[in-house]
Amino acid sequence: MTRISLTVNGERVSREVEPRQHLIDFLRLELQLTGSHVGCEHGVCGACTVKVDGTIVRGCLFLAVQADGATVETIEGLSDSGAIADLQAAFHARNALQCGYCTAGMLVTADALLAQKPDVDRDGIREYISGNYCRCTGYHAIVDAIETVAQERAKQRRGAR
Ligand code: FES
Ligand code: FES
């Protein structure tokens, strides 16, 4: 076992972990942060997407010990802070989720995309979320929702000038 200390959603956490434990299992099993899901466990589906030091990672490919000293944000933290309230509302309004299994990863990815490329277009949205699989929606509604938020935020930025 190895002791790790990290910040998760603004709270300092210290735990003994198995060196082989993945970050997504640490978050779900040790911290009961079960909003992020586990799908393929092979880095393909994106259901386990979380942020480590501001960068999105696959929680199923990232070891908990690699997060020692890091700042981790999960869907719970992003949701509780209100940082993605507009994205959540847009997903809801556009019916951009059905079973919801992909949704946490999709929202974390969309949040990272809009932070990096606020003026992204539909093709850019499709490309960026191409690593997040959704088996229900056919993606159109998800792209619509993210595009709507990109446009609303752009309007707010123009209004603030
Ligand atoms: S569970 Fe991590 S990418 Fe699918
Ligand atoms: S809403 Fe079911 S997998 Fe995306």
mmCIF file of C-alpha atoms and ligand atoms in Angstrom:
data_model
loop_
_atom_site.group_PDB
_atom_site.id
_atom_site.type_symbol
_atom_site.label_atom_id
_atom_site.label_comp_id
_atom_site.label_asym_id
_atom_site.label_seq_id
_atom_site.Cartn_x
_atom_site.Cartn_y
_atom_site.Cartn_z
ATOM 1 C CA MET A 1 0.000 0.000 0.000
ATOM 2 C CA THR A 2 1.102 3.545 -0.726
ATOM 3 C CA ARG A 3 -0.130 6.710 0.932
ATOM 4 C CA ILE A 4 -1.353 9.424 -1.393
ATOM 5 C CA SER A 5 -2.533 12.933 -0.601
ATOM 6 C CA LEU A 6 -4.485 14.966 -3.080
ATOM 7 C CA THR A 7 -7.208 17.558 -3.380
ATOM 8 C CA VAL A 8 -10.534 16.274 -4.657
ATOM 9 C CA ASN A 9 -13.252 18.795 -5.435
ATOM 10 C CA GLY A 10 -11.580 21.292 -3.120
ATOM 11 C CA GLU A 11 -11.086 18.935 -0.170
ATOM 12 C CA ARG A 12 -7.777 17.519 0.983
ATOM 13 C CA VAL A 13 -7.796 13.731 0.996
ATOM 14 C CA SER A 14 -5.171 11.271 2.222
ATOM 15 C CA ARG A 15 -5.503 7.499 1.856
ATOM 16 C CA GLU A 16 -3.528 4.271 1.629
ATOM 17 C CA VAL A 17 -4.017 2.752 -1.825
ATOM 18 C CA GLU A 18 -2.864 -0.266 -3.761
ATOM 19 C CA PRO A 19 -0.304 0.890 -6.339
ATOM 20 C CA ARG A 20 -2.378 -0.808 -9.036
ATOM 21 C CA GLN A 21 -5.651 0.931 -8.169
ATOM 22 C CA HIS A 22 -6.977 3.188 -10.893
ATOM 23 C CA LEU A 23 -8.076 6.715 -10.140
ATOM 24 C CA ILE A 24 -11.670 6.033 -11.156
ATOM 25 C CA ASP A 25 -11.891 3.126 -8.693
ATOM 26 C CA PHE A 26 -10.275 5.235 -5.980
ATOM 27 C CA LEU A 27 -12.836 7.991 -6.542
ATOM 28 C CA ARG A 28 -15.802 5.655 -6.718
ATOM 29 C CA LEU A 29 -14.875 3.060 -4.107
ATOM 30 C CA GLU A 30 -12.806 5.000 -1.567
ATOM 31 C CA LEU A 31 -14.455 8.418 -1.810
ATOM 32 C CA GLN A 32 -17.949 7.324 -2.907
ATOM 33 C CA LEU A 33 -17.840 9.779 -5.816
ATOM 34 C CA THR A 34 -19.891 7.583 -8.092
ATOM 35 C CA GLY A 35 -21.014 10.226 -10.588
ATOM 36 C CA SER A 36 -18.205 9.248 -12.962
ATOM 37 C CA HIS A 37 -18.850 5.883 -14.519
ATOM 38 C CA VAL A 38 -16.784 2.911 -15.546
ATOM 39 C CA GLY A 39 -17.562 1.526 -18.980
ATOM 40 C CA CYS A 40 -14.884 -0.127 -21.058
ATOM 41 C CA GLU A 41 -11.995 0.107 -18.557
ATOM 42 C CA HIS A 42 -9.687 0.336 -21.583
ATOM 43 C CA GLY A 43 -9.534 4.055 -22.263
ATOM 44 C CA VAL A 44 -12.010 3.923 -25.132
ATOM 45 C CA CYS A 45 -15.449 5.104 -24.006
ATOM 46 C CA GLY A 46 -14.748 8.229 -21.921
ATOM 47 C CA ALA A 47 -17.346 7.420 -19.253
ATOM 48 C CA CYS A 48 -14.639 7.751 -16.582
ATOM 49 C CA THR A 49 -13.438 11.216 -17.622
ATOM 50 C CA VAL A 50 -12.281 13.427 -14.739
ATOM 51 C CA LYS A 51 -9.914 16.385 -14.446
ATOM 52 C CA VAL A 52 -6.428 16.146 -12.972
ATOM 53 C CA ASP A 53 -4.640 19.481 -12.544
ATOM 54 C CA GLY A 54 -7.049 20.996 -15.037
ATOM 55 C CA THR A 55 -6.562 18.406 -17.768
ATOM 56 C CA ILE A 56 -9.128 15.773 -18.617
ATOM 57 C CA VAL A 57 -7.914 12.203 -18.184
ATOM 58 C CA ARG A 58 -9.331 8.718 -18.438
ATOM 59 C CA GLY A 59 -9.803 7.658 -14.843
ATOM 60 C CA CYS A 60 -9.519 4.022 -15.901
ATOM 61 C CA LEU A 61 -6.036 4.533 -17.353
ATOM 62 C CA PHE A 62 -4.689 6.786 -14.619
ATOM 63 C CA LEU A 63 -3.385 5.251 -11.429
ATOM 64 C CA ALA A 64 -4.465 6.719 -8.120
ATOM 65 C CA VAL A 65 -0.789 6.961 -7.100
ATOM 66 C CA GLN A 66 -0.185 9.198 -10.134
ATOM 67 C CA ALA A 67 -2.641 11.669 -8.619
ATOM 68 C CA ASP A 68 -0.535 12.072 -5.476
ATOM 69 C CA GLY A 69 -0.215 15.822 -4.880
ATOM 70 C CA ALA A 70 -2.655 16.639 -7.670
ATOM 71 C CA THR A 71 -5.917 18.528 -7.802
ATOM 72 C CA VAL A 72 -8.745 16.342 -9.041
ATOM 73 C CA GLU A 73 -12.186 17.506 -10.109
ATOM 74 C CA THR A 74 -15.077 15.180 -10.745
ATOM 75 C CA ILE A 75 -18.566 15.727 -12.051
ATOM 76 C CA GLU A 76 -19.698 16.186 -8.428
ATOM 77 C CA GLY A 77 -17.326 19.114 -7.889
ATOM 78 C CA LEU A 78 -18.122 20.755 -11.213
ATOM 79 C CA SER A 79 -21.819 20.315 -10.590
ATOM 80 C CA ASP A 80 -21.824 21.542 -6.971
ATOM 81 C CA SER A 81 -19.798 24.651 -7.842
ATOM 82 C CA GLY A 82 -22.299 25.681 -10.511
ATOM 83 C CA ALA A 83 -19.476 25.821 -13.075
ATOM 84 C CA ILE A 84 -21.376 23.682 -15.568
ATOM 85 C CA ALA A 85 -24.930 24.686 -14.677
ATOM 86 C CA ASP A 86 -25.490 26.076 -18.181
ATOM 87 C CA LEU A 87 -24.222 22.875 -19.794
ATOM 88 C CA GLN A 88 -26.413 20.759 -17.558
ATOM 89 C CA ALA A 89 -29.443 22.915 -18.357
ATOM 90 C CA ALA A 90 -28.705 22.726 -22.086
ATOM 91 C CA PHE A 91 -28.340 18.925 -21.981
ATOM 92 C CA HIS A 92 -31.648 18.742 -20.148
ATOM 93 C CA ALA A 93 -33.416 21.158 -22.492
ATOM 94 C CA ARG A 94 -32.119 19.446 -25.630
ATOM 95 C CA ASN A 95 -32.722 15.942 -24.273
ATOM 96 C CA ALA A 96 -29.027 15.203 -24.772
ATOM 97 C CA LEU A 97 -29.113 12.170 -22.532
ATOM 98 C CA GLN A 98 -31.189 9.045 -22.311
ATOM 99 C CA CYS A 99 -29.732 6.384 -20.034
ATOM 100 C CA GLY A 100 -27.245 8.955 -18.722
ATOM 101 C CA TYR A 101 -24.338 6.544 -18.511
ATOM 102 C CA CYS A 102 -22.089 8.696 -20.684
ATOM 103 C CA THR A 103 -23.334 12.023 -19.386
ATOM 104 C CA ALA A 104 -20.884 12.755 -16.571
ATOM 105 C CA GLY A 105 -17.909 12.107 -18.841
ATOM 106 C CA MET A 106 -19.546 14.041 -21.652
ATOM 107 C CA LEU A 107 -20.141 17.091 -19.422
ATOM 108 C CA VAL A 108 -16.592 17.068 -18.040
ATOM 109 C CA THR A 109 -15.271 16.847 -21.602
ATOM 110 C CA ALA A 110 -17.590 19.590 -22.864
ATOM 111 C CA ASP A 111 -16.516 21.842 -19.998
ATOM 112 C CA ALA A 112 -12.852 21.304 -20.899
ATOM 113 C CA LEU A 113 -13.584 21.964 -24.574
ATOM 114 C CA LEU A 114 -15.361 25.271 -23.932
ATOM 115 C CA ALA A 115 -12.553 26.377 -21.623
ATOM 116 C CA GLN A 116 -9.944 25.653 -24.303
ATOM 117 C CA LYS A 117 -11.883 26.696 -27.394
ATOM 118 C CA PRO A 118 -14.737 29.028 -26.473
ATOM 119 C CA ASP A 119 -15.544 29.724 -30.145
ATOM 120 C CA VAL A 120 -15.587 26.094 -31.232
ATOM 121 C CA ASP A 121 -17.928 25.165 -34.102
ATOM 122 C CA ARG A 122 -19.994 22.005 -34.601
ATOM 123 C CA ASP A 123 -17.191 20.127 -36.352
ATOM 124 C CA GLY A 124 -14.831 21.041 -33.538
ATOM 125 C CA ILE A 125 -17.350 19.855 -30.961
ATOM 126 C CA ARG A 126 -17.759 16.544 -32.762
ATOM 127 C CA GLU A 127 -14.020 16.074 -32.989
ATOM 128 C CA TYR A 128 -13.409 16.894 -29.336
ATOM 129 C CA ILE A 129 -16.117 14.624 -27.973
ATOM 130 C CA SER A 130 -15.179 11.804 -30.359
ATOM 131 C CA GLY A 131 -13.473 10.030 -27.466
ATOM 132 C CA ASN A 132 -16.702 9.942 -25.466
ATOM 133 C CA TYR A 133 -19.102 7.248 -26.579
ATOM 134 C CA CYS A 134 -22.846 7.554 -26.274
ATOM 135 C CA ARG A 135 -24.921 4.521 -27.141
ATOM 136 C CA CYS A 136 -28.283 6.250 -26.895
ATOM 137 C CA THR A 137 -28.547 9.714 -28.359
ATOM 138 C CA GLY A 138 -26.878 9.611 -31.773
ATOM 139 C CA TYR A 139 -24.797 12.623 -30.644
ATOM 140 C CA HIS A 140 -26.809 15.322 -32.466
ATOM 141 C CA ALA A 141 -28.555 16.523 -29.326
ATOM 142 C CA ILE A 142 -25.266 16.542 -27.412
ATOM 143 C CA VAL A 143 -23.593 18.639 -30.111
ATOM 144 C CA ASP A 144 -26.627 20.950 -30.153
ATOM 145 C CA ALA A 145 -26.456 21.414 -26.389
ATOM 146 C CA ILE A 146 -22.730 22.184 -26.346
ATOM 147 C CA GLU A 147 -23.074 24.530 -29.336
ATOM 148 C CA THR A 148 -25.918 26.376 -27.594
ATOM 149 C CA VAL A 149 -23.778 26.934 -24.504
ATOM 150 C CA ALA A 150 -20.801 28.057 -26.611
ATOM 151 C CA GLN A 151 -23.042 30.626 -28.323
ATOM 152 C CA GLU A 152 -24.659 31.794 -25.069
ATOM 153 C CA ARG A 153 -21.282 32.226 -23.388
ATOM 154 C CA ALA A 154 -19.983 34.144 -26.444
ATOM 155 C CA LYS A 155 -22.998 36.463 -26.190
ATOM 156 C CA GLN A 156 -22.288 37.016 -22.482
ATOM 157 C CA ARG A 157 -18.642 37.809 -23.235
ATOM 158 C CA ARG A 158 -19.650 40.356 -25.873
ATOM 159 C CA GLY A 159 -22.169 41.891 -23.471
ATOM 160 C CA ALA A 160 -19.514 42.183 -20.768
ATOM 161 C CA ARG A 161 -17.192 44.228 -23.002
HETATM 162 S S1 FES B 1 -14.116 3.318 -18.630
HETATM 163 FE FE1 FES B 1 -12.428 4.617 -18.959
HETATM 164 S S2 FES B 1 -12.489 5.071 -21.069
HETATM 165 FE FE2 FES B 1 -14.089 3.626 -20.774
HETATM 166 S S1 FES B 2 -27.220 8.677 -22.844
HETATM 167 FE FE1 FES B 2 -26.977 6.513 -22.775
HETATM 168 S S2 FES B 2 -24.885 6.234 -23.307
HETATM 169 FE FE2 FES B 2 -25.207 8.352 -23.640
#
